[in-house]
Tab-separated table of C-alpha atoms and ligand atoms in Angstrom:
chain	number	residue	atom	x	y	z
W	1	UNK	CA	-25.840	-8.141	-5.672
W	2	UNK	CA	-23.157	-6.687	-7.968
W	3	UNK	CA	-21.091	-3.859	-6.690
W	4	UNK	CA	-18.765	-1.868	-8.894
W	5	UNK	CA	-15.845	0.397	-7.840
W	6	UNK	CA	-14.698	2.394	-10.834
W	7	UNK	CA	-12.662	5.510	-11.607
W	8	UNK	CA	-14.618	6.334	-14.771
W	9	UNK	CA	-17.245	9.117	-14.692
W	10	UNK	CA	-20.672	7.715	-13.912
W	11	UNK	CA	-22.085	8.587	-17.354
W	12	UNK	CA	-19.208	7.020	-19.190
W	13	UNK	CA	-19.497	3.791	-17.206
W	14	UNK	CA	-23.220	3.690	-17.607
W	15	UNK	CA	-22.631	4.111	-21.353
W	16	UNK	CA	-20.891	0.728	-21.364
W	17	UNK	CA	-24.238	-0.918	-20.685
W	18	UNK	CA	-23.011	-2.877	-17.638
W	19	UNK	CA	-25.539	-3.520	-14.948
W	20	UNK	CA	-24.799	-2.944	-11.357
W	21	UNK	CA	-26.612	-2.787	-8.068
W	22	UNK	CA	-24.260	-0.377	-6.351
W	23	UNK	CA	-21.836	1.830	-8.275
W	24	UNK	CA	-19.053	3.882	-6.805
W	25	UNK	CA	-17.948	5.969	-9.753
W	26	UNK	CA	-15.372	8.766	-10.258
W	27	UNK	CA	-17.489	11.508	-8.841
W	28	UNK	CA	-18.056	9.565	-5.550
W	29	UNK	CA	-14.414	8.683	-5.205
W	30	UNK	CA	-13.260	12.321	-5.992
W	31	UNK	CA	-15.557	13.755	-3.282
W	32	UNK	CA	-14.327	11.244	-0.672
W	33	UNK	CA	-11.183	11.327	1.484
W	34	UNK	CA	-8.266	9.015	1.631
W	35	UNK	CA	-8.082	6.607	4.633
W	36	UNK	CA	-6.144	8.332	7.424
W	37	UNK	CA	-5.103	5.057	9.093
W	38	UNK	CA	-6.888	5.739	12.378
W	39	UNK	CA	-8.538	2.233	12.646
W	40	UNK	CA	-11.717	3.762	14.108
W	41	UNK	CA	-13.631	1.419	11.677
W	42	UNK	CA	-12.135	-1.473	13.755
W	43	UNK	CA	-12.042	-0.264	17.356
W	44	UNK	CA	-14.379	2.739	17.808
W	45	UNK	CA	-17.242	2.325	15.321
W	46	UNK	CA	-16.728	-1.248	14.046
W	47	UNK	CA	-17.524	-1.626	10.391
W	48	UNK	CA	-18.078	2.160	9.812
W	49	UNK	CA	-15.531	4.775	8.888
W	50	UNK	CA	-15.577	8.100	10.712
W	51	UNK	CA	-15.481	10.176	7.483
W	52	UNK	CA	-18.950	11.071	6.405
W	53	UNK	CA	-18.678	10.792	2.692
W	54	UNK	CA	-19.857	8.457	-0.037
W	55	UNK	CA	-17.277	5.768	0.899
W	56	UNK	CA	-18.565	5.630	4.493
W	57	UNK	CA	-21.103	3.017	3.429
W	58	UNK	CA	-18.623	0.928	1.331
W	59	UNK	CA	-17.946	-1.877	4.006
W	60	UNK	CA	-21.660	-2.192	4.594
W	61	UNK	CA	-22.396	-2.445	0.853
W	62	UNK	CA	-19.607	-5.095	0.537
W	63	UNK	CA	-21.364	-7.064	3.262
W	64	UNK	CA	-24.366	-7.431	0.969
W	65	UNK	CA	-22.314	-8.032	-2.264
W	66	UNK	CA	-21.743	-11.362	-3.941
W	67	UNK	CA	-20.001	-10.010	-7.061
W	68	UNK	CA	-17.387	-7.200	-6.850
W	69	UNK	CA	-16.016	-5.605	-9.992
W	70	UNK	CA	-13.045	-3.257	-9.654
W	71	UNK	CA	-12.317	-1.085	-12.727
W	72	UNK	CA	-9.190	1.054	-12.575
W	73	UNK	CA	-6.814	2.896	-14.869
W	74	UNK	CA	-3.373	1.251	-14.881
W	75	UNK	CA	-1.024	2.963	-12.461
W	76	UNK	CA	2.367	1.112	-12.807
W	77	UNK	CA	0.682	-2.287	-12.479
W	78	UNK	CA	-1.516	-1.236	-9.544
W	79	UNK	CA	-4.877	0.497	-9.052
W	80	UNK	CA	-5.305	4.186	-9.950
W	81	UNK	CA	-5.188	6.508	-6.871
W	82	UNK	CA	-8.947	6.999	-6.839
W	83	UNK	CA	-9.797	3.330	-6.891
W	84	UNK	CA	-7.047	2.646	-4.292
W	85	UNK	CA	-8.737	5.300	-2.153
W	86	UNK	CA	-11.927	3.260	-2.125
W	87	UNK	CA	-10.170	-0.013	-1.388
W	88	UNK	CA	-8.237	1.529	1.506
W	89	UNK	CA	-11.517	2.849	2.922
W	90	UNK	CA	-13.003	-0.673	2.708
W	91	UNK	CA	-11.063	-2.206	5.612
W	92	UNK	CA	-14.039	-1.877	7.959
W	93	UNK	CA	-15.328	-4.886	6.033
W	94	UNK	CA	-12.705	-6.948	7.928
W	95	UNK	CA	-12.405	-7.784	11.615
W	96	UNK	CA	-9.104	-6.571	13.227
W	97	UNK	CA	-8.320	-9.962	14.627
W	98	UNK	CA	-6.294	-12.509	12.608
W	99	UNK	CA	-6.632	-15.840	10.965
W	100	UNK	CA	-3.968	-17.976	9.241
W	101	UNK	CA	-4.600	-18.860	5.605
W	102	UNK	CA	-2.023	-20.634	3.410
W	103	UNK	CA	0.356	-20.365	6.336
W	104	UNK	CA	0.073	-16.556	6.172
W	105	UNK	CA	-1.522	-14.043	8.503
W	106	UNK	CA	-4.716	-12.364	7.296
W	107	UNK	CA	-7.691	-10.732	8.881
W	108	UNK	CA	-10.782	-12.482	10.165
W	109	UNK	CA	-13.904	-11.654	8.224
W	110	UNK	CA	-16.682	-9.566	9.849
W	111	UNK	CA	-19.465	-10.791	7.604
W	112	UNK	CA	-20.386	-14.211	6.251
W	113	UNK	CA	-21.059	-13.352	2.576
W	114	UNK	CA	-19.051	-14.819	-0.310
W	115	UNK	CA	-17.753	-12.427	-2.870
W	116	UNK	CA	-16.461	-13.185	-6.364
W	117	UNK	CA	-13.792	-10.638	-7.436
W	118	UNK	CA	-13.215	-9.528	-11.033
W	119	UNK	CA	-10.773	-6.714	-11.886
W	120	UNK	CA	-10.105	-4.678	-14.978
W	121	UNK	CA	-6.972	-2.548	-15.403
W	122	UNK	CA	-7.499	-0.382	-18.462
W	123	UNK	CA	-4.964	1.497	-20.461
W	124	UNK	CA	-1.701	0.268	-21.918
W	125	UNK	CA	0.252	-2.116	-19.569
W	126	UNK	CA	3.412	-4.078	-19.759
W	127	UNK	CA	3.811	-7.864	-19.130
W	128	UNK	CA	5.370	-7.120	-15.692
W	129	UNK	CA	2.710	-4.604	-14.772
W	130	UNK	CA	0.059	-7.293	-15.493
W	131	UNK	CA	1.929	-9.770	-13.389
W	132	UNK	CA	2.115	-7.460	-10.377
W	133	UNK	CA	-1.555	-6.440	-10.784
W	134	UNK	CA	-2.665	-10.061	-10.785
W	135	UNK	CA	-0.493	-10.738	-7.617
W	136	UNK	CA	-2.204	-7.692	-5.910
W	137	UNK	CA	-5.706	-8.697	-6.957
W	138	UNK	CA	-5.228	-12.346	-5.800
W	139	UNK	CA	-3.740	-11.018	-2.508
W	140	UNK	CA	-6.787	-8.700	-2.091
W	141	UNK	CA	-9.120	-11.654	-2.702
W	142	UNK	CA	-7.327	-13.775	-0.145
W	143	UNK	CA	-7.348	-10.988	2.428
W	144	UNK	CA	-10.962	-10.090	1.952
W	145	UNK	CA	-12.047	-13.689	1.883
W	146	UNK	CA	-13.100	-13.372	-1.724
W	147	UNK	CA	-13.065	-15.853	-4.650
W	148	UNK	CA	-10.710	-14.587	-7.261
W	149	UNK	CA	-12.140	-14.890	-10.758
W	150	UNK	CA	-9.742	-12.966	-12.987
W	151	UNK	CA	-7.970	-9.794	-14.116
W	152	UNK	CA	-8.303	-8.390	-17.580
W	153	UNK	CA	-6.278	-5.603	-19.354
W	154	UNK	CA	-8.313	-3.859	-22.079
W	155	UNK	CA	-6.448	-1.111	-24.073
W	156	UNK	CA	-9.126	1.456	-23.240
W	157	UNK	CA	-12.099	1.771	-20.809
W	158	UNK	CA	-14.387	0.742	-23.707
W	159	UNK	CA	-13.180	-2.822	-23.225
W	160	UNK	CA	-14.236	-2.995	-19.514
W	161	UNK	CA	-16.670	-5.774	-18.790
W	162	UNK	CA	-15.333	-8.183	-21.457
W	163	UNK	CA	-13.228	-10.980	-20.109
W	164	UNK	CA	-10.330	-10.420	-22.554
W	165	UNK	CA	-7.118	-8.478	-22.705
W	166	UNK	CA	-5.302	-6.480	-25.359
W	167	UNK	CA	-1.668	-7.179	-26.236
W	168	UNK	CA	0.846	-6.008	-23.605
W	169	UNK	CA	3.044	-3.073	-24.559
W	170	UNK	CA	6.860	-3.333	-24.309
W	171	UNK	CA	8.489	-2.071	-21.106
W	172	UNK	CA	10.980	0.813	-21.178
W	173	UNK	CA	14.460	-0.222	-20.264
W	174	UNK	CA	16.458	1.990	-17.860
W	175	UNK	CA	20.232	1.852	-17.632
W	176	UNK	CA	21.599	2.115	-14.175
W	177	UNK	CA	23.380	5.353	-13.790
W	178	UNK	CA	27.103	5.147	-12.894
W	179	UNK	CA	27.619	4.367	-9.280
W	180	UNK	CA	28.070	7.644	-7.382
W	181	UNK	CA	27.161	8.581	-3.893
W	182	UNK	CA	24.008	10.734	-3.901
W	183	UNK	CA	24.227	14.391	-2.765
W	184	UNK	CA	20.583	14.959	-1.793
W	185	UNK	CA	18.277	12.200	-0.682
W	186	UNK	CA	14.513	12.579	-0.354
W	187	UNK	CA	13.026	10.703	2.634
W	188	UNK	CA	9.393	10.353	1.741
W	189	UNK	CA	6.936	9.552	4.494
W	190	UNK	CA	3.892	8.214	2.740
W	191	UNK	CA	2.130	6.976	5.816
W	192	UNK	CA	-1.258	8.792	6.110
W	193	UNK	CA	-0.488	8.922	9.925
W	194	UNK	CA	2.273	11.332	9.093
W	195	UNK	CA	4.605	12.011	12.107
W	196	UNK	CA	2.753	9.570	14.340
W	197	UNK	CA	3.585	6.587	12.117
W	198	UNK	CA	6.037	3.689	12.254
W	199	UNK	CA	7.306	5.031	8.970
W	200	UNK	CA	8.168	8.367	10.533
W	201	UNK	CA	10.118	6.500	13.180
W	202	UNK	CA	11.970	4.345	10.687
W	203	UNK	CA	12.945	7.347	8.594
W	204	UNK	CA	14.139	9.261	11.656
W	205	UNK	CA	16.201	6.260	12.742
W	206	UNK	CA	17.643	5.918	9.186
W	207	UNK	CA	18.610	9.653	9.128
W	208	UNK	CA	20.347	9.177	12.544
W	209	UNK	CA	22.190	6.085	11.504
W	210	UNK	CA	23.154	7.852	8.245
W	211	UNK	CA	24.972	10.659	10.049
W	212	UNK	CA	26.795	8.138	12.254
W	213	UNK	CA	27.876	5.910	9.404
W	214	UNK	CA	29.032	8.847	7.237
W	215	UNK	CA	31.207	10.105	10.101
W	216	UNK	CA	32.697	6.658	10.607
W	217	UNK	CA	33.487	6.300	6.859
W	218	UNK	CA	34.939	9.798	6.878
W	219	UNK	CA	32.599	10.941	4.023
W	220	UNK	CA	30.368	14.078	3.822
W	221	UNK	CA	26.857	13.041	4.653
W	222	UNK	CA	24.490	13.803	1.870
W	223	UNK	CA	21.674	16.312	2.501
W	224	UNK	CA	18.447	14.583	3.619
W	225	UNK	CA	15.221	16.208	2.596
W	226	UNK	CA	12.010	15.200	4.420
W	227	UNK	CA	9.126	14.947	2.047
W	228	UNK	CA	5.526	14.595	3.449
W	229	UNK	CA	2.895	12.833	1.346
W	230	UNK	CA	-0.320	14.503	2.227
W	231	UNK	CA	-3.377	12.264	2.160
W	232	UNK	CA	-6.999	13.260	2.531
W	233	UNK	CA	-6.284	16.037	0.034
W	234	UNK	CA	-7.826	15.950	-3.436
W	235	UNK	CA	-4.301	16.071	-4.883
W	236	UNK	CA	-0.737	15.624	-3.598
W	237	UNK	CA	0.936	18.922	-3.053
W	238	UNK	CA	3.176	20.471	-5.665
W	239	UNK	CA	5.767	20.942	-2.820
W	240	UNK	CA	6.258	17.197	-2.389
W	241	UNK	CA	6.790	16.719	-6.141
W	242	UNK	CA	9.249	19.573	-6.301
W	243	UNK	CA	11.201	18.251	-3.262
W	244	UNK	CA	11.496	14.840	-4.888
W	245	UNK	CA	12.544	16.409	-8.213
W	246	UNK	CA	15.457	18.251	-6.563
W	247	UNK	CA	17.002	14.992	-5.229
W	248	UNK	CA	19.276	12.424	-6.818
W	249	UNK	CA	18.019	9.554	-4.567
W	250	UNK	CA	14.747	8.862	-2.832
W	251	UNK	CA	13.583	6.520	-0.061
W	252	UNK	CA	9.890	5.836	-0.284
W	253	UNK	CA	8.733	5.007	3.240
W	254	UNK	CA	5.185	3.538	3.449
W	255	UNK	CA	2.863	1.160	5.216
W	256	UNK	CA	1.257	-1.629	3.071
W	257	UNK	CA	-2.342	-0.681	2.566
W	258	UNK	CA	-4.659	-3.447	1.137
W	259	UNK	CA	-1.653	-5.333	-0.314
W	260	UNK	CA	-0.390	-2.332	-2.182
W	261	UNK	CA	0.769	1.247	-1.913
W	262	UNK	CA	-1.367	3.654	0.009
W	263	UNK	CA	-3.554	5.838	-2.313
W	264	UNK	CA	-1.617	9.007	-1.580
W	265	UNK	CA	1.732	7.463	-2.661
W	266	UNK	CA	0.294	6.278	-5.957
W	267	UNK	CA	-0.868	9.804	-6.641
W	268	UNK	CA	2.579	11.226	-5.717
W	269	UNK	CA	4.306	8.825	-8.036
W	270	UNK	CA	1.966	9.708	-10.812
W	271	UNK	CA	2.597	13.341	-10.384
W	272	UNK	CA	6.371	12.864	-10.011
W	273	UNK	CA	6.684	10.750	-13.119
W	274	UNK	CA	7.829	13.324	-15.541
W	275	UNK	CA	9.634	15.472	-12.924
W	276	UNK	CA	12.375	13.237	-11.531
W	277	UNK	CA	15.936	13.630	-12.833
W	278	UNK	CA	16.993	10.709	-15.056
W	279	UNK	CA	19.121	8.364	-13.063
W	280	UNK	CA	17.499	9.152	-9.683
W	281	UNK	CA	18.044	6.120	-7.383
W	282	UNK	CA	14.785	4.970	-5.732
W	283	UNK	CA	14.705	2.713	-2.573
W	284	UNK	CA	11.759	1.626	-0.514
W	285	UNK	CA	11.336	1.233	3.265
W	286	UNK	CA	7.949	-0.496	3.843
W	287	UNK	CA	6.273	-2.112	6.833
W	288	UNK	CA	3.017	-3.994	7.254
W	289	UNK	CA	0.707	-5.124	10.022
W	290	UNK	CA	0.888	-8.889	9.280
W	291	UNK	CA	3.824	-10.999	10.281
W	292	UNK	CA	5.267	-12.002	6.895
W	293	UNK	CA	7.327	-9.335	5.102
W	294	UNK	CA	6.950	-11.247	1.841
W	295	UNK	CA	3.375	-9.922	1.592
W	296	UNK	CA	4.948	-6.475	0.763
W	297	UNK	CA	6.750	-7.703	-2.366
W	298	UNK	CA	3.979	-7.091	-4.936
W	299	UNK	CA	4.067	-3.415	-3.898
W	300	UNK	CA	7.804	-3.359	-4.678
W	301	UNK	CA	6.990	-4.599	-8.201
W	302	UNK	CA	4.776	-1.487	-8.660
W	303	UNK	CA	7.560	0.791	-7.534
W	304	UNK	CA	9.885	-0.967	-9.963
W	305	UNK	CA	7.378	-0.407	-12.808
W	306	UNK	CA	7.054	3.277	-11.773
W	307	UNK	CA	10.871	3.505	-12.028
W	308	UNK	CA	10.841	2.072	-15.574
W	309	UNK	CA	8.079	4.413	-16.670
W	310	UNK	CA	9.722	7.469	-15.098
W	311	UNK	CA	13.264	6.574	-16.425
W	312	UNK	CA	14.776	6.321	-12.914
W	313	UNK	CA	16.642	3.522	-11.208
W	314	UNK	CA	15.018	0.901	-8.958
W	315	UNK	CA	17.570	-0.001	-6.355
W	316	UNK	CA	15.608	-2.298	-4.118
W	317	UNK	CA	13.871	-2.159	-0.746
W	318	UNK	CA	13.440	-3.209	2.883
W	319	UNK	CA	10.265	-5.021	3.811
W	320	UNK	CA	9.499	-5.188	7.491
W	321	UNK	CA	7.045	-7.681	8.976
W	322	UNK	CA	5.207	-7.069	12.214
W	323	UNK	CA	4.765	-3.291	11.786
W	324	UNK	CA	2.567	-3.191	14.887
W	325	UNK	CA	5.717	-3.602	17.054
W	326	UNK	CA	7.725	-0.820	15.582
W	327	UNK	CA	6.430	2.116	17.614
W	328	UNK	CA	5.880	0.189	20.904
W	329	UNK	CA	9.599	-0.882	20.688
W	330	UNK	CA	10.940	2.495	19.590
W	331	UNK	CA	12.213	3.463	23.024
W	332	UNK	CA	14.186	0.191	23.444
W	333	UNK	CA	17.874	-0.175	22.692
W	334	UNK	CA	18.503	-0.038	18.961
W	335	UNK	CA	20.527	-3.303	18.901
W	336	UNK	CA	18.509	-4.909	21.706
W	337	UNK	CA	16.559	-8.114	21.059
W	338	UNK	CA	13.302	-6.424	20.088
W	339	UNK	CA	14.774	-3.900	17.583
W	340	UNK	CA	17.896	-5.532	16.262
W	341	UNK	CA	16.377	-7.086	13.069
W	342	UNK	CA	14.753	-3.856	11.979
W	343	UNK	CA	17.941	-1.823	12.802
W	344	UNK	CA	20.075	-4.228	10.797
W	345	UNK	CA	17.692	-3.926	7.744
W	346	UNK	CA	17.726	-0.103	8.056
W	347	UNK	CA	21.562	-0.200	8.251
W	348	UNK	CA	21.768	-2.274	5.038
W	349	UNK	CA	19.679	0.509	3.440
W	350	UNK	CA	22.012	3.161	4.814
W	351	UNK	CA	25.023	1.295	3.343
W	352	UNK	CA	23.422	1.140	-0.073
W	353	UNK	CA	22.417	4.719	0.064
W	354	UNK	CA	25.789	5.998	1.130
W	355	UNK	CA	27.492	4.308	-1.814
W	356	UNK	CA	24.711	4.655	-4.403
W	357	UNK	CA	24.673	0.807	-4.570
W	358	UNK	CA	21.980	-1.661	-5.309
W	359	UNK	CA	20.109	-2.993	-2.136
W	360	UNK	CA	18.161	-5.995	-3.561
W	361	UNK	CA	15.257	-7.177	-1.383
W	362	UNK	CA	15.824	-7.179	2.433
W	363	UNK	CA	13.106	-9.075	4.300
W	364	UNK	CA	12.899	-8.734	8.117
W	365	UNK	CA	10.666	-10.874	10.297
W	366	UNK	CA	9.535	-9.806	13.795
W	367	UNK	CA	11.737	-11.148	16.684
W	368	UNK	CA	8.784	-13.112	18.108
W	369	UNK	CA	7.121	-16.378	16.957
W	370	UNK	CA	3.990	-15.692	14.845
W	371	UNK	CA	1.562	-16.866	17.548
W	372	UNK	CA	3.000	-14.464	20.053
W	373	UNK	CA	2.840	-11.549	17.667
W	374	UNK	CA	-0.825	-12.404	16.830
W	375	UNK	CA	-1.806	-12.597	20.559
W	376	UNK	CA	-0.031	-9.210	21.312
W	377	UNK	CA	-1.653	-7.497	18.330
W	378	UNK	CA	-5.048	-8.845	19.152
W	379	UNK	CA	-4.679	-7.782	22.797
W	380	UNK	CA	-3.806	-4.277	21.533
W	381	UNK	CA	-7.069	-4.115	19.444
W	382	UNK	CA	-9.062	-5.339	22.416
W	383	UNK	CA	-7.565	-2.706	24.711
W	384	UNK	CA	-8.256	0.113	22.211
W	385	UNK	CA	-11.874	-1.090	21.707
W	386	UNK	CA	-12.431	-1.317	25.471
W	387	UNK	CA	-11.187	2.237	25.921
W	388	UNK	CA	-13.773	3.345	23.331
W	389	UNK	CA	-16.434	1.266	25.240
W	390	UNK	CA	-16.832	-1.080	22.254
W	391	UNK	CA	-16.861	-4.914	22.167
W	392	UNK	CA	-14.959	-6.291	19.158
S	1	FMN	C1	-6.336	1.006	5.135
S	1	FMN	C2	-5.358	0.132	5.650
S	1	FMN	C3	-4.957	-1.105	4.936
S	1	FMN	C4	-4.048	-1.957	5.434
S	1	FMN	N1	-3.727	-3.008	4.763
S	1	FMN	C5	-2.809	-3.887	5.199
S	1	FMN	C6	-2.393	-5.052	4.410
S	1	FMN	O1	-2.888	-5.301	3.320
S	1	FMN	N2	-1.604	-5.912	4.996
S	1	FMN	C7	-0.981	-5.691	6.206
S	1	FMN	O2	-0.186	-6.470	6.656
S	1	FMN	N3	-1.211	-4.555	6.910
S	1	FMN	C8	-2.143	-3.667	6.503
S	1	FMN	N4	-2.449	-2.584	7.153
S	1	FMN	C9	-1.741	-2.271	8.347
S	1	FMN	C10	-0.511	-1.328	8.276
S	1	FMN	O3	0.326	-1.709	7.213
S	1	FMN	C11	0.172	-1.308	9.539
S	1	FMN	O4	-0.623	-0.877	10.546
S	1	FMN	C12	1.482	-0.477	9.519
S	1	FMN	O5	2.294	-0.801	10.609
S	1	FMN	C13	1.169	1.073	9.606
S	1	FMN	O6	2.399	1.725	9.420
S	1	FMN	P1	2.584	3.276	9.585
S	1	FMN	O7	2.397	3.554	11.084
S	1	FMN	O8	3.876	3.654	9.110
S	1	FMN	O9	1.440	3.980	8.857
S	1	FMN	C14	-3.417	-1.588	6.737
S	1	FMN	C15	-3.750	-0.480	7.454
S	1	FMN	C16	-4.716	0.375	6.909
S	1	FMN	C17	-5.095	1.552	7.732
């Protein structure tokens, strides 16, 4: 069975003459909601999302699929927001418990089918966007237990379905603005869980550390502007874009969703592209459920491509492994054993922000061995499922 997830209008896709058994087209994706990160599809209604829209049946369709085609407009070397919405809503296809593949943590598979993955990213793309897209698609295939067949980059949607790519376009070069301390910094919380997220806690911790460090250094602390990133809305609010536009630096806080940025953040970046002041410094503060922070890096490449496209400066980011521990440890001492690594990584970001300096890539592993993190995380899923009267 061939399943296609595609951001083209149904009629336009059908006009390409490509056969499919199940087609999720633009209209279906537009009418659906973004994942809200509640994990009900793992612990309350396993395999089924609680949102009753066209994407509710996606995991069950994937369980019957042996060929998956993903067709998306290029968004900085990642999927377009609409296609990303569908992929984020597909996690019910996976089992919450973990397996180790290639010495990395991934999810166990709920179903036994074998899927071959092909992906087309249409529209102009640069060489580095193609590289990051291939990394993301390969990571998706590994995570979802699929066989990666290939990625192709046609110039327009008309080339979708053919296993060939157009020539890459040159990347825009952005000169780093002279090093000055920023005056207004946007702290973007792009977690669909909003104030209940690990991202919210990390940004609050950063803001607190910021005040303390500025006082120590005897400098005036820059203004910090909290920016929400509404999900589940058909579009990201104008307010968020305007708040970002009024700042000379931004920290994009987000959880890794399906090896990439959550759908709402991709949409925010697309809308903010022409609005940011040239020279705005962009940093990231990302966490993920798996153990290895390295799995976050392809998403940094997408943010870097966004910065090039928007004419703003990519300054680097913090990647935190073991995100499942961040909230349970939030009440513990900041420099105690369980929080120290995360706090030190956040402090490096504070230092770079205060001086307008480059951060590079800061990777932070959890303070436990991987087997212990895996056991603790699986226990947490089991407890939540038991509370809901569900056997995993
Ligand atoms: C739709 C969805 C997709 C996810 N994809 C990944 C993933 O690819 N890799 C990973 O390690 N964790 C993944 N996670 C787990 C989150 O990254 C993790 O729970 C994170 O700590 C949530 O942070 P937050 O509380 O700031 O939202 C995913 C979670 C959801 C809901």
